[in-house]
PDB file of C-alpha atoms in Angstrom:
ATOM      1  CA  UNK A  19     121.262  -7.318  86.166  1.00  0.00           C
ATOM      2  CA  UNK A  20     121.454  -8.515  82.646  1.00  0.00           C
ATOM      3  CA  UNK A  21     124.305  -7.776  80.399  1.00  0.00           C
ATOM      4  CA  UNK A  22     124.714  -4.821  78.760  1.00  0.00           C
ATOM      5  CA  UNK A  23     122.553  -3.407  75.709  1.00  0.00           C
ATOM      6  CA  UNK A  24     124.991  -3.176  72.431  1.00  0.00           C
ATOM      7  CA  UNK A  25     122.411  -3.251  70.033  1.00  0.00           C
ATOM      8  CA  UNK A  26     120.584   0.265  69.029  1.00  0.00           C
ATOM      9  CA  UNK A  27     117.148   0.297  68.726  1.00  0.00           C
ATOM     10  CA  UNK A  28     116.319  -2.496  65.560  1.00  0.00           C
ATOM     11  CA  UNK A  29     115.332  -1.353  61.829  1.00  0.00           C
ATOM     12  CA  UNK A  30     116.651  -0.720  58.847  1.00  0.00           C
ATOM     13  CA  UNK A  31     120.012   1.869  58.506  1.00  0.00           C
ATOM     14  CA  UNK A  32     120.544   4.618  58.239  1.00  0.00           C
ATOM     15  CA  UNK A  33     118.588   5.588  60.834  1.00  0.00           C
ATOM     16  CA  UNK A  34     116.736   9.218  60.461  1.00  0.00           C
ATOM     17  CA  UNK A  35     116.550  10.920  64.376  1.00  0.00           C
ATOM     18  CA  UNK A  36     114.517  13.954  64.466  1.00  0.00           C
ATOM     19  CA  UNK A  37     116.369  15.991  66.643  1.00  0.00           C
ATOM     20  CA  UNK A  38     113.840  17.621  69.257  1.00  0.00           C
ATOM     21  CA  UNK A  39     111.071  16.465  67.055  1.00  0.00           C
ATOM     22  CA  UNK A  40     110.362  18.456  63.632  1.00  0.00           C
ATOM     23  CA  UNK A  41     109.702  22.154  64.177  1.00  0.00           C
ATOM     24  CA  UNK A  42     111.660  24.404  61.597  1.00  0.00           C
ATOM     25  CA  UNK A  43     109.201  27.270  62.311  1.00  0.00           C
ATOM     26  CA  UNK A  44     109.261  26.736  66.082  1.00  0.00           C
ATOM     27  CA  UNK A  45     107.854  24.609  68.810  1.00  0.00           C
ATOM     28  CA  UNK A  46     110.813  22.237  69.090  1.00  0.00           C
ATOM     29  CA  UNK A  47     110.117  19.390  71.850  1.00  0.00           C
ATOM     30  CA  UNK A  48     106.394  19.568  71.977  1.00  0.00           C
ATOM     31  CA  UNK A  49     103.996  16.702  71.099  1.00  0.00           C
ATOM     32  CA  UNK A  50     102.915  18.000  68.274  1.00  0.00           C
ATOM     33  CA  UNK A  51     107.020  18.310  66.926  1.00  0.00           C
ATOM     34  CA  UNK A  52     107.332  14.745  67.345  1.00  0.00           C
ATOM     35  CA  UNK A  53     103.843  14.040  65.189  1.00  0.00           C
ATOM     36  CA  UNK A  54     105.354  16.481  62.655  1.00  0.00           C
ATOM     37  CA  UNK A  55     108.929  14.387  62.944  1.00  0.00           C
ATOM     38  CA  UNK A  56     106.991  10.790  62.416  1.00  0.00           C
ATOM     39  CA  UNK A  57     104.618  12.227  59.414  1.00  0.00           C
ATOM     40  CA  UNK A  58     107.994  12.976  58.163  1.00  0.00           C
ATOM     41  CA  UNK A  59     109.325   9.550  58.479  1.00  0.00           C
ATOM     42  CA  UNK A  60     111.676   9.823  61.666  1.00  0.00           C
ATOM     43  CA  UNK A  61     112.641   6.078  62.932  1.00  0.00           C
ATOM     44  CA  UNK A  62     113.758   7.765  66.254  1.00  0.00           C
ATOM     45  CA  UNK A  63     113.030  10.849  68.386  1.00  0.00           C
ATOM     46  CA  UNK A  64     115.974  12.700  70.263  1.00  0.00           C
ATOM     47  CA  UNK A  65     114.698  14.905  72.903  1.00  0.00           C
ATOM     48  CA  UNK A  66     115.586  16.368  76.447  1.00  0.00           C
ATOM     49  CA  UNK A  67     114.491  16.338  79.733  1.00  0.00           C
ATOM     50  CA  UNK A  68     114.111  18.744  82.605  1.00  0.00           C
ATOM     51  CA  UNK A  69     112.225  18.571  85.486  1.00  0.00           C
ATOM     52  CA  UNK A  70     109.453  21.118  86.974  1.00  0.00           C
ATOM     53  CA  UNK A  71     110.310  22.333  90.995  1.00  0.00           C
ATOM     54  CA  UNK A  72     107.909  19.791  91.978  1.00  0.00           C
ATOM     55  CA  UNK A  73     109.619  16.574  90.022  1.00  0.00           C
ATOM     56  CA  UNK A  74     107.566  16.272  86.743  1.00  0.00           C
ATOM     57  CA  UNK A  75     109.839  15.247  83.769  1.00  0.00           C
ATOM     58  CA  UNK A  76     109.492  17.595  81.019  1.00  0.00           C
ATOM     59  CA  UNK A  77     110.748  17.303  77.419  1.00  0.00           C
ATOM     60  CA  UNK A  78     112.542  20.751  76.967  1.00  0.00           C
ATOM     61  CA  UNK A  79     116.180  21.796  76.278  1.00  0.00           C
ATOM     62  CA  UNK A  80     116.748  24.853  78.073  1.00  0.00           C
ATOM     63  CA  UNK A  81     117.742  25.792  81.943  1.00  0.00           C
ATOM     64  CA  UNK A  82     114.868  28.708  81.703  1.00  0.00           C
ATOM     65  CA  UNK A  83     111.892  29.507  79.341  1.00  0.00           C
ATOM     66  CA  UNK A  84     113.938  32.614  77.883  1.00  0.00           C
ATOM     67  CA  UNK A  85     114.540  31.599  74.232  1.00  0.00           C
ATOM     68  CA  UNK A  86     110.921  29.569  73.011  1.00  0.00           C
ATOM     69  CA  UNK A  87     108.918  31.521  75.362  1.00  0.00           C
ATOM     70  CA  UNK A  88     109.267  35.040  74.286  1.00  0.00           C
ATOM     71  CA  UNK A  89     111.798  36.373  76.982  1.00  0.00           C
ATOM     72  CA  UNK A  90     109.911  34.735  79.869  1.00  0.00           C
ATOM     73  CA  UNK A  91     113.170  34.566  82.538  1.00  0.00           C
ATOM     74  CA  UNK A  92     111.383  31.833  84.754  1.00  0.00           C
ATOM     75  CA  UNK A  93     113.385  28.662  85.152  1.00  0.00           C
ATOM     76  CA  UNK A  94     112.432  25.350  84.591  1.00  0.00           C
ATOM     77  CA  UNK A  95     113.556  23.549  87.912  1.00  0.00           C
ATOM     78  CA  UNK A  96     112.351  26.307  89.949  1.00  0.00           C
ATOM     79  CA  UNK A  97     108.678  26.621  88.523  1.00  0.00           C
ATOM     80  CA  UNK A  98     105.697  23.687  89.071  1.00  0.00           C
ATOM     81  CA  UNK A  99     103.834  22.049  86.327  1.00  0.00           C
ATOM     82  CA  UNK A 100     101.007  23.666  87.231  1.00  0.00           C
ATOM     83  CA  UNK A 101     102.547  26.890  85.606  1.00  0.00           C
ATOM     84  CA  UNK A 102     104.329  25.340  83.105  1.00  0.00           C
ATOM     85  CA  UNK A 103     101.761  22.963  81.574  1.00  0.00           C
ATOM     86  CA  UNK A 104     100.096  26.257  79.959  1.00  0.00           C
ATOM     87  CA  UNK A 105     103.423  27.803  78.475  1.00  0.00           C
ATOM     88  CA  UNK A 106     103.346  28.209  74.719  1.00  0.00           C
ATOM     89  CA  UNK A 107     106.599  26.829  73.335  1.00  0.00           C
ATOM     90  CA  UNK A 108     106.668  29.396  69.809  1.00  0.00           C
ATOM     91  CA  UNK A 109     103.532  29.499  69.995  1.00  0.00           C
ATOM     92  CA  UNK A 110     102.885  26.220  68.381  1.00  0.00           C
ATOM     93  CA  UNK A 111     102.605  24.145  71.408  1.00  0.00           C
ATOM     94  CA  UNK A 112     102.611  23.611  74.614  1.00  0.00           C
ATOM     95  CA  UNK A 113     106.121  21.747  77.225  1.00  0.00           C
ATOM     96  CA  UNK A 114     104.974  18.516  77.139  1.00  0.00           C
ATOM     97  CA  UNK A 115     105.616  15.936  80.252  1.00  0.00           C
ATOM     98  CA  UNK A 116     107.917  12.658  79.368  1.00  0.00           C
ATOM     99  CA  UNK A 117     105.653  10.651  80.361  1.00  0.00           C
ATOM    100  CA  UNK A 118     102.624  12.226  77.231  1.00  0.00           C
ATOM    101  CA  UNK A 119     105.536  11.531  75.000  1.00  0.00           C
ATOM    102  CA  UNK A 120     105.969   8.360  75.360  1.00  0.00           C
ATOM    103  CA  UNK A 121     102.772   7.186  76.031  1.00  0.00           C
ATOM    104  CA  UNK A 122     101.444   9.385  72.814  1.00  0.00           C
ATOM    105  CA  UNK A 123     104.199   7.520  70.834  1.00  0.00           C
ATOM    106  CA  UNK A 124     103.928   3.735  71.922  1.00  0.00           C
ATOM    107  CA  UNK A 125     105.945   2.376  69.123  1.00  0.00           C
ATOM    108  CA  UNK A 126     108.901   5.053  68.616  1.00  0.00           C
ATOM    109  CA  UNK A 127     112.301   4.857  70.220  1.00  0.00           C
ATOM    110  CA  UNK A 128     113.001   8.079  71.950  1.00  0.00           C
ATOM    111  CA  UNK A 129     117.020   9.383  72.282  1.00  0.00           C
ATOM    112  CA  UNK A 130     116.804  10.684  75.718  1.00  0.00           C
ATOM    113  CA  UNK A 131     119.345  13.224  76.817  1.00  0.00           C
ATOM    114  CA  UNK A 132     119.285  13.798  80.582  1.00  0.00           C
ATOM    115  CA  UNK A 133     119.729  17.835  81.147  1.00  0.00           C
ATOM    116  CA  UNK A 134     120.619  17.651  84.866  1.00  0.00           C
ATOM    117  CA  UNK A 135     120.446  15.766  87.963  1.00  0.00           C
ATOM    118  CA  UNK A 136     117.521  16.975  89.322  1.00  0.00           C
ATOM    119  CA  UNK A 137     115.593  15.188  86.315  1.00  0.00           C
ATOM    120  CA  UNK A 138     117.252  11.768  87.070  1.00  0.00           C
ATOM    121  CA  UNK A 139     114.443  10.456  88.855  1.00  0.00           C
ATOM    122  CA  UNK A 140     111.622  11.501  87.420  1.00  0.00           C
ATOM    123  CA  UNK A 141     113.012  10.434  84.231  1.00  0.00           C
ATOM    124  CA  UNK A 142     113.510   7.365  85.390  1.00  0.00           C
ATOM    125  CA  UNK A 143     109.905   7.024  86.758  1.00  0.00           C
ATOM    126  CA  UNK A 144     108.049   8.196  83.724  1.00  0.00           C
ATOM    127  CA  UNK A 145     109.715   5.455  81.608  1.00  0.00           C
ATOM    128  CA  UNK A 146     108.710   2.800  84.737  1.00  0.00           C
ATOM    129  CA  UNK A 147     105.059   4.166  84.206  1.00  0.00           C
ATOM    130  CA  UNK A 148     105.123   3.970  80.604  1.00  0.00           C
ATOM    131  CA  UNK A 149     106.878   0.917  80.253  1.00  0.00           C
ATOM    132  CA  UNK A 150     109.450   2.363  78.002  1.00  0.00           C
ATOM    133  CA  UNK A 151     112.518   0.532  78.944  1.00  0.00           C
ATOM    134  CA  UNK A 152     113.041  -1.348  76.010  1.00  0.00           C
ATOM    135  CA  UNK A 153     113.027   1.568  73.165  1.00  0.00           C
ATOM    136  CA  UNK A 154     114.694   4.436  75.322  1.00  0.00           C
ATOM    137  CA  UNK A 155     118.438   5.458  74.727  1.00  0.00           C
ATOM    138  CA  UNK A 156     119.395   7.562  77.944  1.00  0.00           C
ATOM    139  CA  UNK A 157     122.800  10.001  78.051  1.00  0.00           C
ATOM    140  CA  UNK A 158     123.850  13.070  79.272  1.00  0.00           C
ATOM    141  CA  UNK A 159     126.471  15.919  78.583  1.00  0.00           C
ATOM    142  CA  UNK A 160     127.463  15.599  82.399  1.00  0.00           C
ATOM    143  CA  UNK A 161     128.970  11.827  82.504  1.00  0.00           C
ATOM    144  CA  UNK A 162     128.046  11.339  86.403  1.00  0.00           C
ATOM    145  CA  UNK A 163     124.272  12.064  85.632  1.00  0.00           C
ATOM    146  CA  UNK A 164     124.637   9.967  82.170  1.00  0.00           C
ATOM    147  CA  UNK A 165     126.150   6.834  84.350  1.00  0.00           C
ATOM    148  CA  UNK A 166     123.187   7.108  86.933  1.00  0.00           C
ATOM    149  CA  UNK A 167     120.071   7.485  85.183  1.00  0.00           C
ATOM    150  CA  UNK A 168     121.682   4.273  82.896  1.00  0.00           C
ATOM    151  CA  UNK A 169     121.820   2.816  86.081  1.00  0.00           C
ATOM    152  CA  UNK A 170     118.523   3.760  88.224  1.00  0.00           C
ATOM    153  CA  UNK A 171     116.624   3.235  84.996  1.00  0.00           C
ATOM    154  CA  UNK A 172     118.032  -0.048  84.675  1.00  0.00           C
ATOM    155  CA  UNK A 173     117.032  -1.179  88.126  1.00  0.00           C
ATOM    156  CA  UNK A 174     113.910   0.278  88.049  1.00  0.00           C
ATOM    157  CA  UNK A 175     112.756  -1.726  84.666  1.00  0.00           C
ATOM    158  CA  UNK A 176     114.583  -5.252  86.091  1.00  0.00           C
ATOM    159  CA  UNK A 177     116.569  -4.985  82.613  1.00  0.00           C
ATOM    160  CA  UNK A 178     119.739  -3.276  81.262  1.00  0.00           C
ATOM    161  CA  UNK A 179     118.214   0.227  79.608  1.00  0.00           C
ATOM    162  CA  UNK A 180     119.829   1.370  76.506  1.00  0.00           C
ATOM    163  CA  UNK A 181     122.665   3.882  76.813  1.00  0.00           C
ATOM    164  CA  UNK A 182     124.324   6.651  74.259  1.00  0.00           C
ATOM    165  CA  UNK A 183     128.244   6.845  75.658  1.00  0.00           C
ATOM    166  CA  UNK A 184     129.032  10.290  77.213  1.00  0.00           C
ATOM    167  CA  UNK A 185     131.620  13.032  76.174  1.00  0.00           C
ATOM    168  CA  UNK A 186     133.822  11.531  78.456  1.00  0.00           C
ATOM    169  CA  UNK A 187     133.866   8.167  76.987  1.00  0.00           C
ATOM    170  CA  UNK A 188     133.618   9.817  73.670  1.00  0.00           C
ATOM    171  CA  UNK A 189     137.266  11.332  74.275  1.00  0.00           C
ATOM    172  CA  UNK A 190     138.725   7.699  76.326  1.00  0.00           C
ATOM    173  CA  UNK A 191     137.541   5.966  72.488  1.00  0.00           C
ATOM    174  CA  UNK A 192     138.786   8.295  70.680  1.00  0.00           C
ATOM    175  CA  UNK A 193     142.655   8.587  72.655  1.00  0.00           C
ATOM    176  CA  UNK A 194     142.258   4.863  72.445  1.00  0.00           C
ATOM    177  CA  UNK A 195     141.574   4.527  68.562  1.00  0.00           C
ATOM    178  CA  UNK A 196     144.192   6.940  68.002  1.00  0.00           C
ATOM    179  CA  UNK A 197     146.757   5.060  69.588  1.00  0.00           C
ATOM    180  CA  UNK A 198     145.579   1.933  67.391  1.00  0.00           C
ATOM    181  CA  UNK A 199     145.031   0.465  70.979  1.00  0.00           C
ATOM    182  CA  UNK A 200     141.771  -1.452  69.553  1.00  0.00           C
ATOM    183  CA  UNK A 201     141.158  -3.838  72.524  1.00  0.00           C
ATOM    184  CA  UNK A 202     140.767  -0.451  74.720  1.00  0.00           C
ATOM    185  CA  UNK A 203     138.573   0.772  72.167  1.00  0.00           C
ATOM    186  CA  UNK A 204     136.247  -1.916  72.465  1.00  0.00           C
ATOM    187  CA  UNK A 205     136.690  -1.822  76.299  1.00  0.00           C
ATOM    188  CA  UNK A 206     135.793   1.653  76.330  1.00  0.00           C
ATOM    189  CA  UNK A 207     133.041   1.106  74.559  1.00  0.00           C
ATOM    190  CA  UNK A 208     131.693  -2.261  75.845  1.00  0.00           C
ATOM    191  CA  UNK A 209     128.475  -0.804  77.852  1.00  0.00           C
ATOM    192  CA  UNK A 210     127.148   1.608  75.362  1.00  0.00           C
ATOM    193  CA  UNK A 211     124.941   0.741  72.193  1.00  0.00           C
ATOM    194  CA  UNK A 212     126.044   4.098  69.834  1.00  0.00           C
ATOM    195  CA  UNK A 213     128.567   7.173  69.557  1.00  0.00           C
ATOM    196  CA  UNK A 214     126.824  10.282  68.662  1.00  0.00           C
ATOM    197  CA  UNK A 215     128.797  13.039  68.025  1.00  0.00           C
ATOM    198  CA  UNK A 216     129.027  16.105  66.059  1.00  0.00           C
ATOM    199  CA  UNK A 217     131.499  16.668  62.941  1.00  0.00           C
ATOM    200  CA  UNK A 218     133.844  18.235  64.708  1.00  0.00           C
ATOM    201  CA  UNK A 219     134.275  19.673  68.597  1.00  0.00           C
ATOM    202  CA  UNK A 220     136.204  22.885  69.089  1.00  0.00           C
ATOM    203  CA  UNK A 221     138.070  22.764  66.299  1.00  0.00           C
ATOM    204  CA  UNK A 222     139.018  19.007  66.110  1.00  0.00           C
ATOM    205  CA  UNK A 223     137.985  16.618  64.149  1.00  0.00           C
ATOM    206  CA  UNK A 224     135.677  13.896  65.315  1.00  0.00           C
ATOM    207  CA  UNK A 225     133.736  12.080  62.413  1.00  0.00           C
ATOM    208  CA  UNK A 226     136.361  10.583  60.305  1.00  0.00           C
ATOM    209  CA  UNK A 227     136.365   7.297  58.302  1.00  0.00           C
ATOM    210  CA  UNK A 228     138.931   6.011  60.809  1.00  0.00           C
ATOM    211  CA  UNK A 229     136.243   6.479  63.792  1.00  0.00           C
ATOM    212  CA  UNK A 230     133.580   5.212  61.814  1.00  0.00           C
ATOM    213  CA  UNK A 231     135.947   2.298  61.369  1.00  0.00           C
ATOM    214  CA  UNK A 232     136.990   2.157  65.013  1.00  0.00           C
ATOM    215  CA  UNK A 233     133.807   2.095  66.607  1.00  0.00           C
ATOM    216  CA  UNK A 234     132.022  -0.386  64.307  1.00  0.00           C
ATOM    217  CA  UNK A 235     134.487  -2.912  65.273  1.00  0.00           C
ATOM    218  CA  UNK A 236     133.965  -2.284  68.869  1.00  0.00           C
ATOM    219  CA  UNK A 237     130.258  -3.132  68.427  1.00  0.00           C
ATOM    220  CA  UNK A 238     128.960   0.929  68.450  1.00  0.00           C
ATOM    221  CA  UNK A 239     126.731   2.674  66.175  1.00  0.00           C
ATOM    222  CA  UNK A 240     128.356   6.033  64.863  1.00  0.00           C
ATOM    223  CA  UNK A 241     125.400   8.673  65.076  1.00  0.00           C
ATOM    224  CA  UNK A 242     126.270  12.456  63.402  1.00  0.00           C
ATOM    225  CA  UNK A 243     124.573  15.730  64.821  1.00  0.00           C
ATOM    226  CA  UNK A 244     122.836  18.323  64.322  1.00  0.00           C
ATOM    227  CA  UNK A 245     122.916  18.198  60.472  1.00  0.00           C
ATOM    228  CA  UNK A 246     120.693  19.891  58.157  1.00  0.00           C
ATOM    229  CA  UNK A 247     122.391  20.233  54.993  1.00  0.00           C
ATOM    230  CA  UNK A 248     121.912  17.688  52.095  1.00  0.00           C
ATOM    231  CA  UNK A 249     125.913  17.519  51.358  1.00  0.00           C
ATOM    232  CA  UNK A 250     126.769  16.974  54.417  1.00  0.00           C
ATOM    233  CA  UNK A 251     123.881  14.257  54.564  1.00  0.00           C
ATOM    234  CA  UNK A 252     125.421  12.407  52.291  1.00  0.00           C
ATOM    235  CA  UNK A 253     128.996  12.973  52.880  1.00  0.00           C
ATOM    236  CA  UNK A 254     128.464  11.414  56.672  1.00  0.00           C
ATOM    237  CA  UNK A 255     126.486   8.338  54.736  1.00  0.00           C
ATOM    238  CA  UNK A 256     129.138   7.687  52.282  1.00  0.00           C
ATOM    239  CA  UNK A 257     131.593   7.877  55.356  1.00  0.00           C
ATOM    240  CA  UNK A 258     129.446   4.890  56.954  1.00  0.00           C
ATOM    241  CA  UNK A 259     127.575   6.266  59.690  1.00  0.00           C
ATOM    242  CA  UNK A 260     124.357   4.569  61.124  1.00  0.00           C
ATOM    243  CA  UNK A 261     122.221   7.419  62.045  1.00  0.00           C
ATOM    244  CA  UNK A 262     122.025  11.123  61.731  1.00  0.00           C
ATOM    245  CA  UNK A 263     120.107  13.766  63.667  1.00  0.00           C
ATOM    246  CA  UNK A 264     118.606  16.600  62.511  1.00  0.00           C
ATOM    247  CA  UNK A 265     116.725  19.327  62.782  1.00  0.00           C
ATOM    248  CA  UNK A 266     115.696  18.511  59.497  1.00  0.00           C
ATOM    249  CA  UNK A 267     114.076  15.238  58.951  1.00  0.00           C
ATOM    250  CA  UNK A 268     111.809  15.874  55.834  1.00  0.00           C
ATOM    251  CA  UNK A 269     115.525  16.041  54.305  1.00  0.00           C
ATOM    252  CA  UNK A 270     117.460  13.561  55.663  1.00  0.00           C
ATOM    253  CA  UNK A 271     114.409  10.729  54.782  1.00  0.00           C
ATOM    254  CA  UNK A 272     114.804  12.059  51.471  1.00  0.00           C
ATOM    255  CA  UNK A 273     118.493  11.913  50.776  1.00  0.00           C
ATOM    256  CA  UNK A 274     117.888   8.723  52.259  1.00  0.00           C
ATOM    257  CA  UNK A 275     115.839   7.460  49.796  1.00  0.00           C
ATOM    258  CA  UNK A 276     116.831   8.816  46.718  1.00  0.00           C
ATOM    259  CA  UNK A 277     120.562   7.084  47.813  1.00  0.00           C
ATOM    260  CA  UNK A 278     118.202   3.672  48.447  1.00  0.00           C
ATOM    261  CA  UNK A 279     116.636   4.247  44.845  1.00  0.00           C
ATOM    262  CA  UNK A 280     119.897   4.990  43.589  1.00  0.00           C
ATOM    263  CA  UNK A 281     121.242   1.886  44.201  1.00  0.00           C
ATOM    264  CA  UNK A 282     118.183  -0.349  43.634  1.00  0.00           C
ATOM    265  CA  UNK A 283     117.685   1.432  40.007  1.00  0.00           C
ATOM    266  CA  UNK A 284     117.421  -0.153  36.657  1.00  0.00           C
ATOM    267  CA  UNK A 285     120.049  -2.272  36.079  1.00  0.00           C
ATOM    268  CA  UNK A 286     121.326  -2.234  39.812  1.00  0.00           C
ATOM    269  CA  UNK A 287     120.762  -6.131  42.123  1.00  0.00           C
TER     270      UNK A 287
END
């Protein structure tokens, strides 16, 4: 296998990630979210995967269809496709399979976060199908899924597949950079191409210049989520972040613009 991926996804920074698409009204994770997210200027879409009881890899959040699906208690891994291709997420759209994503999107990098084991493999073979290797980012919240769809993905495409470090590796970096131990940091971080974290987790502090700092000289992109405030935008910008993801990507390319104007204003090189 080839060496590891350290570079995110090229293009210009900061990077705006539409976080489950674009659907303030509803219908988060459906084809037609992600059409709303690139009209609105996204450079990358963040979603999640499931899979259907008979392996299909879906892009939706939750274990069940309770919260987008008006109170409908069935679960995700235990229902078929068949059932679930006609499900109104909101009732702006319909669960769309991984595999309509990416092929509907040939051009735009997709953040995948891996909900659970069971969708390890069918993840893996709808990018295969779709050719997708090369402009996926794969991670999960459980670090033992995160490590092996990296891995199966990886073998399956016959190149190293793009990987977001997991909240394990999140807390080794940040132990490390605390102790001013920067060759661990770098270690630590030496397979994965980006950090992305929220501002804070349980009460602690995450985003600070110092990890900005930290992680850039270990090679990492610093990511922020899920922000949808303007401040906060560009408090997190000013702090040096790459990327941020939101909810809210109509915003973010805005503040992200007007800060590019800003600078490139009369009188300004």
């Amino acid at each position: 296998m080839s060496s590891p991926v350290r570079r995110y996804f090229s293009g210009p920074l900061p990077r705006a990630i539409a976080h489950r698409g674009f659907a303030p009204e509803g219908g988060e994770n459906t084809l037609e979210a992600f059409a709303a997210a690139c009209a609105h200027g996204a450079d990358v879409m963040e979603t999640d995967v499931r899979a259907s009881s008979d392996n299909v890899a879906l892009t939706f959040h939750d274990p069940t269809l309770a919260r987008v699906a008006g109170g409908d208690p069935r679960a995700i891994a235990e229902t078929p496709w068949s059932r679930l291709s006609t499900v109104r997420v909101h009732d702006r759209g319909t669960i769309a399979r991984l595999d309509d994503a990416l092929a509907s999107f040939p051009d735009l990098p997709f953040n995948i976060d891996v909900k659970a084991a069971s969708a390890i493999e069918p993840t893996v073979a709808a990018i295969a199908r779709t050719g997708a290797g090369r402009r996926v980012c794969l991670t999960s919240f459980d670090p033992a899924v995160a490590h092996e769809v990296v891995s199966r993905a990886s073998s399956a495409c016959g190149h190293q597949v793009m990987a977001s470090a997991s909240r394990t590796t999140v807390a080794a970096f940040l132990a490390a950079s605390w102790l001013g131990a920067e060759r661990l940091s770098t270690r630590v971080l030496a397979r994965y191409a980006a950090l992305q974290v929220p501002i804070r987790y349980r009460g602690l502090p995450i985003l600070t210049p110092r990890f900005v700092a930290a992680a850039h000289r270990a090679g990492c992109e610093v990511h922020a989520w899920t922000i949808d405030d303007e401040p906060a935008m560009h408090a997190l910008l000013d702090m040096g972040v790459d990327g941020i993801v939101s909810n809210r990507v109509d915003r973010l390319v805005k503040v992200r613009e007007a800060r590019a104007n800003h600078r490139t204003g009369p009188g300004r090189e």
